[in-house]
Amino acid sequence: MKDRIYQIMQKEGLTNADFAEKVGISTSSLSHIFSGRNNPSLDVVMRIHKAYPCINLNWLLYGEGEMEENQPAISAVSVVGQKSENAEFADNRPTESDFGRETGSDNHVFPPKSTEIERIKYIEKPQPKITEIRIFFDNGTFEVFKPEK
């Protein structure tokens, strides 16, 4: 993938610093990608595609197809919502602007997480008792003390 990123930079005539700034990543991140230390993350790939929407994602990710996509100049559905002459070719996928729009409903997409209860069991242990005390002296001798029972 680093070769394809380099091709984009070469086509645009950008330095590493200029490309990193345009994409919104640090120059060190770009350097790590080029050195092979790191592979580009999904975030980096999406930033590249956002900065260069004409770049074919299949080409960027897998090297398949052409570098640039041919975008149709005419939309299948007009802004007012009226169908154009090419409406039969329109698909029903949401547009990019639909993703950020709030719907106003309180329905959650994800089910609520289940609550886990952790129980702690305290086990009483008898207090330890001293069975023997040994005192060692510097002359190599020692004494043993044992408590009375």
PDB file of C-alpha atoms in Angstrom:
ATOM      1  CA  MET A   1       0.000   0.000   0.000  1.00  0.00           C
ATOM      2  CA  LYS A   2       2.908   2.348   0.630  1.00  0.00           C
ATOM      3  CA  ASP A   3       3.685   2.237  -3.106  1.00  0.00           C
ATOM      4  CA  ARG A   4       0.149   3.374  -3.915  1.00  0.00           C
ATOM      5  CA  ILE A   5       0.362   6.207  -1.371  1.00  0.00           C
ATOM      6  CA  TYR A   6       3.649   7.234  -2.981  1.00  0.00           C
ATOM      7  CA  GLN A   7       1.948   7.219  -6.406  1.00  0.00           C
ATOM      8  CA  ILE A   8      -0.740   9.591  -5.115  1.00  0.00           C
ATOM      9  CA  MET A   9       1.933  11.920  -3.736  1.00  0.00           C
ATOM     10  CA  GLN A  10       3.877  11.773  -7.006  1.00  0.00           C
ATOM     11  CA  LYS A  11       0.751  12.477  -9.083  1.00  0.00           C
ATOM     12  CA  GLU A  12      -0.140  15.465  -6.889  1.00  0.00           C
ATOM     13  CA  GLY A  13       3.488  16.665  -6.707  1.00  0.00           C
ATOM     14  CA  LEU A  14       3.533  16.701  -2.906  1.00  0.00           C
ATOM     15  CA  THR A  15       6.306  16.244  -0.397  1.00  0.00           C
ATOM     16  CA  ASN A  16       5.866  13.919   2.579  1.00  0.00           C
ATOM     17  CA  ALA A  17       5.096  16.888   4.830  1.00  0.00           C
ATOM     18  CA  ASP A  18       2.574  18.389   2.382  1.00  0.00           C
ATOM     19  CA  PHE A  19       0.791  15.058   1.880  1.00  0.00           C
ATOM     20  CA  ALA A  20       0.684  14.326   5.622  1.00  0.00           C
ATOM     21  CA  GLU A  21      -0.756  17.777   6.285  1.00  0.00           C
ATOM     22  CA  LYS A  22      -3.394  17.449   3.561  1.00  0.00           C
ATOM     23  CA  VAL A  23      -4.438  13.994   4.793  1.00  0.00           C
ATOM     24  CA  GLY A  24      -4.321  15.027   8.455  1.00  0.00           C
ATOM     25  CA  ILE A  25      -1.655  12.687   9.821  1.00  0.00           C
ATOM     26  CA  SER A  26       1.767  13.362  11.288  1.00  0.00           C
ATOM     27  CA  THR A  27       4.848  13.202   9.109  1.00  0.00           C
ATOM     28  CA  SER A  28       6.270  10.578  11.465  1.00  0.00           C
ATOM     29  CA  SER A  29       3.220   8.346  10.847  1.00  0.00           C
ATOM     30  CA  LEU A  30       3.782   8.668   7.107  1.00  0.00           C
ATOM     31  CA  SER A  31       7.486   7.958   7.584  1.00  0.00           C
ATOM     32  CA  HIS A  32       6.666   4.794   9.566  1.00  0.00           C
ATOM     33  CA  ILE A  33       4.396   3.634   6.737  1.00  0.00           C
ATOM     34  CA  PHE A  34       7.093   4.227   4.106  1.00  0.00           C
ATOM     35  CA  SER A  35       9.787   2.512   6.181  1.00  0.00           C
ATOM     36  CA  GLY A  36       7.572  -0.551   6.634  1.00  0.00           C
ATOM     37  CA  ARG A  37       7.519  -0.192  10.417  1.00  0.00           C
ATOM     38  CA  ASN A  38       3.730   0.292  10.423  1.00  0.00           C
ATOM     39  CA  ASN A  39       0.949  -0.535   8.014  1.00  0.00           C
ATOM     40  CA  PRO A  40      -1.602   2.215   7.412  1.00  0.00           C
ATOM     41  CA  SER A  41      -4.541   1.992   9.799  1.00  0.00           C
ATOM     42  CA  LEU A  42      -8.139   2.145   8.618  1.00  0.00           C
ATOM     43  CA  ASP A  43      -8.232   5.718   9.913  1.00  0.00           C
ATOM     44  CA  VAL A  44      -5.288   6.682   7.679  1.00  0.00           C
ATOM     45  CA  VAL A  45      -6.881   4.994   4.644  1.00  0.00           C
ATOM     46  CA  MET A  46     -10.164   6.820   5.268  1.00  0.00           C
ATOM     47  CA  ARG A  47      -8.324  10.142   5.690  1.00  0.00           C
ATOM     48  CA  ILE A  48      -6.570   9.592   2.353  1.00  0.00           C
ATOM     49  CA  HIS A  49      -9.898   8.806   0.677  1.00  0.00           C
ATOM     50  CA  LYS A  50     -11.527  11.856   2.267  1.00  0.00           C
ATOM     51  CA  ALA A  51      -8.704  14.105   1.046  1.00  0.00           C
ATOM     52  CA  TYR A  52      -8.776  12.437  -2.396  1.00  0.00           C
ATOM     53  CA  PRO A  53     -12.341  11.196  -3.030  1.00  0.00           C
ATOM     54  CA  CYS A  54     -11.523  10.420  -6.663  1.00  0.00           C
ATOM     55  CA  ILE A  55      -9.100   7.668  -5.541  1.00  0.00           C
ATOM     56  CA  ASN A  56     -10.550   4.198  -6.026  1.00  0.00           C
ATOM     57  CA  LEU A  57     -10.661   2.441  -2.627  1.00  0.00           C
ATOM     58  CA  ASN A  58     -10.128  -0.991  -4.221  1.00  0.00           C
ATOM     59  CA  TRP A  59      -6.994   0.348  -5.847  1.00  0.00           C
ATOM     60  CA  LEU A  60      -5.794   1.975  -2.622  1.00  0.00           C
ATOM     61  CA  LEU A  61      -6.420  -1.095  -0.454  1.00  0.00           C
ATOM     62  CA  TYR A  62      -5.727  -3.985  -2.825  1.00  0.00           C
ATOM     63  CA  GLY A  63      -4.087  -2.494  -5.922  1.00  0.00           C
ATOM     64  CA  GLU A  64      -7.037  -3.609  -8.062  1.00  0.00           C
ATOM     65  CA  GLY A  65      -8.547  -1.486 -10.829  1.00  0.00           C
ATOM     66  CA  GLU A  66      -7.624   2.028 -11.823  1.00  0.00           C
ATOM     67  CA  MET A  67      -6.185   4.653  -9.503  1.00  0.00           C
ATOM     68  CA  GLU A  68      -8.998   7.119 -10.075  1.00  0.00           C
ATOM     69  CA  GLU A  69     -12.698   6.418 -10.241  1.00  0.00           C
ATOM     70  CA  ASN A  70     -14.788   7.994 -12.955  1.00  0.00           C
ATOM     71  CA  GLN A  71     -17.513   9.802 -11.056  1.00  0.00           C
ATOM     72  CA  PRO A  72     -20.743  10.486 -12.951  1.00  0.00           C
ATOM     73  CA  ALA A  73     -21.297  14.202 -13.418  1.00  0.00           C
ATOM     74  CA  ILE A  74     -25.110  13.963 -13.186  1.00  0.00           C
ATOM     75  CA  SER A  75     -26.878  12.679 -10.103  1.00  0.00           C
ATOM     76  CA  ALA A  76     -29.698  10.173 -10.560  1.00  0.00           C
ATOM     77  CA  VAL A  77     -31.930  12.039  -8.095  1.00  0.00           C
ATOM     78  CA  SER A  78     -32.059  15.824  -7.957  1.00  0.00           C
ATOM     79  CA  VAL A  79     -31.721  17.862  -4.772  1.00  0.00           C
ATOM     80  CA  VAL A  80     -35.433  18.664  -4.623  1.00  0.00           C
ATOM     81  CA  GLY A  81     -36.245  14.965  -4.564  1.00  0.00           C
ATOM     82  CA  GLN A  82     -37.703  14.850  -8.065  1.00  0.00           C
ATOM     83  CA  LYS A  83     -36.587  11.971 -10.230  1.00  0.00           C
ATOM     84  CA  SER A  84     -34.316  12.798 -13.124  1.00  0.00           C
ATOM     85  CA  GLU A  85     -34.315  11.114 -16.500  1.00  0.00           C
ATOM     86  CA  ASN A  86     -31.843   8.520 -15.163  1.00  0.00           C
ATOM     87  CA  ALA A  87     -33.863   7.613 -12.050  1.00  0.00           C
ATOM     88  CA  GLU A  88     -34.073   3.983 -13.117  1.00  0.00           C
ATOM     89  CA  PHE A  89     -30.334   3.708 -12.446  1.00  0.00           C
ATOM     90  CA  ALA A  90     -30.526   5.274  -8.972  1.00  0.00           C
ATOM     91  CA  ASP A  91     -29.882   3.037  -6.011  1.00  0.00           C
ATOM     92  CA  ASN A  92     -31.439   3.406  -2.598  1.00  0.00           C
ATOM     93  CA  ARG A  93     -28.208   3.629  -0.611  1.00  0.00           C
ATOM     94  CA  PRO A  94     -28.065   6.503   1.873  1.00  0.00           C
ATOM     95  CA  THR A  95     -25.998   9.457   0.788  1.00  0.00           C
ATOM     96  CA  GLU A  96     -23.005  10.660   2.763  1.00  0.00           C
ATOM     97  CA  SER A  97     -25.051  13.468   4.315  1.00  0.00           C
ATOM     98  CA  ASP A  98     -27.635  10.986   5.671  1.00  0.00           C
ATOM     99  CA  PHE A  99     -25.114   9.462   8.056  1.00  0.00           C
ATOM    100  CA  GLY A 100     -24.706  12.621  10.151  1.00  0.00           C
ATOM    101  CA  ARG A 101     -28.400  13.478  10.270  1.00  0.00           C
ATOM    102  CA  GLU A 102     -30.256  12.964  13.542  1.00  0.00           C
ATOM    103  CA  THR A 103     -33.504  11.050  13.338  1.00  0.00           C
ATOM    104  CA  GLY A 104     -35.012  12.330  16.568  1.00  0.00           C
ATOM    105  CA  SER A 105     -35.942   8.876  17.842  1.00  0.00           C
ATOM    106  CA  ASP A 106     -34.748   7.434  21.114  1.00  0.00           C
ATOM    107  CA  ASN A 107     -34.266   3.947  19.685  1.00  0.00           C
ATOM    108  CA  HIS A 108     -30.833   2.538  20.347  1.00  0.00           C
ATOM    109  CA  VAL A 109     -29.008   0.705  17.616  1.00  0.00           C
ATOM    110  CA  PHE A 110     -27.146  -1.469  20.098  1.00  0.00           C
ATOM    111  CA  PRO A 111     -28.868  -3.478  22.825  1.00  0.00           C
ATOM    112  CA  PRO A 112     -28.027  -2.379  26.367  1.00  0.00           C
ATOM    113  CA  LYS A 113     -25.159  -4.199  27.994  1.00  0.00           C
ATOM    114  CA  SER A 114     -26.036  -6.851  30.533  1.00  0.00           C
ATOM    115  CA  THR A 115     -25.116  -6.042  34.090  1.00  0.00           C
ATOM    116  CA  GLU A 116     -22.719  -8.391  35.783  1.00  0.00           C
ATOM    117  CA  ILE A 117     -22.778  -8.721  39.539  1.00  0.00           C
ATOM    118  CA  GLU A 118     -19.547  -9.623  41.229  1.00  0.00           C
ATOM    119  CA  ARG A 119     -19.919 -11.270  44.595  1.00  0.00           C
ATOM    120  CA  ILE A 120     -17.083 -11.373  47.076  1.00  0.00           C
ATOM    121  CA  LYS A 121     -17.047 -14.163  49.602  1.00  0.00           C
ATOM    122  CA  TYR A 122     -15.099 -13.525  52.769  1.00  0.00           C
ATOM    123  CA  ILE A 123     -13.596 -16.573  54.396  1.00  0.00           C
ATOM    124  CA  GLU A 124     -12.573 -16.204  58.021  1.00  0.00           C
ATOM    125  CA  LYS A 125      -9.291 -17.822  58.817  1.00  0.00           C
ATOM    126  CA  PRO A 126      -8.058 -18.389  62.353  1.00  0.00           C
ATOM    127  CA  GLN A 127      -5.384 -15.976  63.545  1.00  0.00           C
ATOM    128  CA  PRO A 128      -1.914 -17.503  63.029  1.00  0.00           C
ATOM    129  CA  LYS A 129      -0.103 -18.527  66.205  1.00  0.00           C
ATOM    130  CA  ILE A 130       3.612 -18.375  66.913  1.00  0.00           C
ATOM    131  CA  THR A 131       5.019 -21.876  67.327  1.00  0.00           C
ATOM    132  CA  GLU A 132       8.714 -21.099  67.618  1.00  0.00           C
ATOM    133  CA  ILE A 133      11.160 -18.174  67.799  1.00  0.00           C
ATOM    134  CA  ARG A 134      14.853 -18.601  66.959  1.00  0.00           C
ATOM    135  CA  ILE A 135      17.511 -16.026  67.761  1.00  0.00           C
ATOM    136  CA  PHE A 136      20.887 -16.315  66.052  1.00  0.00           C
ATOM    137  CA  PHE A 137      24.018 -14.770  67.572  1.00  0.00           C
ATOM    138  CA  ASP A 138      27.170 -13.540  65.845  1.00  0.00           C
ATOM    139  CA  ASN A 139      29.266 -16.278  67.434  1.00  0.00           C
ATOM    140  CA  GLY A 140      27.299 -18.951  65.516  1.00  0.00           C
ATOM    141  CA  THR A 141      25.027 -20.032  68.394  1.00  0.00           C
ATOM    142  CA  PHE A 142      21.261 -19.715  68.620  1.00  0.00           C
ATOM    143  CA  GLU A 143      18.423 -20.127  71.115  1.00  0.00           C
ATOM    144  CA  VAL A 144      14.947 -21.516  70.482  1.00  0.00           C
ATOM    145  CA  PHE A 145      11.905 -20.204  72.333  1.00  0.00           C
ATOM    146  CA  LYS A 146       8.608 -22.041  72.239  1.00  0.00           C
ATOM    147  CA  PRO A 147       5.490 -20.524  73.775  1.00  0.00           C
ATOM    148  CA  GLU A 148       3.628 -22.480  76.419  1.00  0.00           C
ATOM    149  CA  LYS A 149       0.508 -24.224  75.285  1.00  0.00           C
TER     150      LYS A 149
END
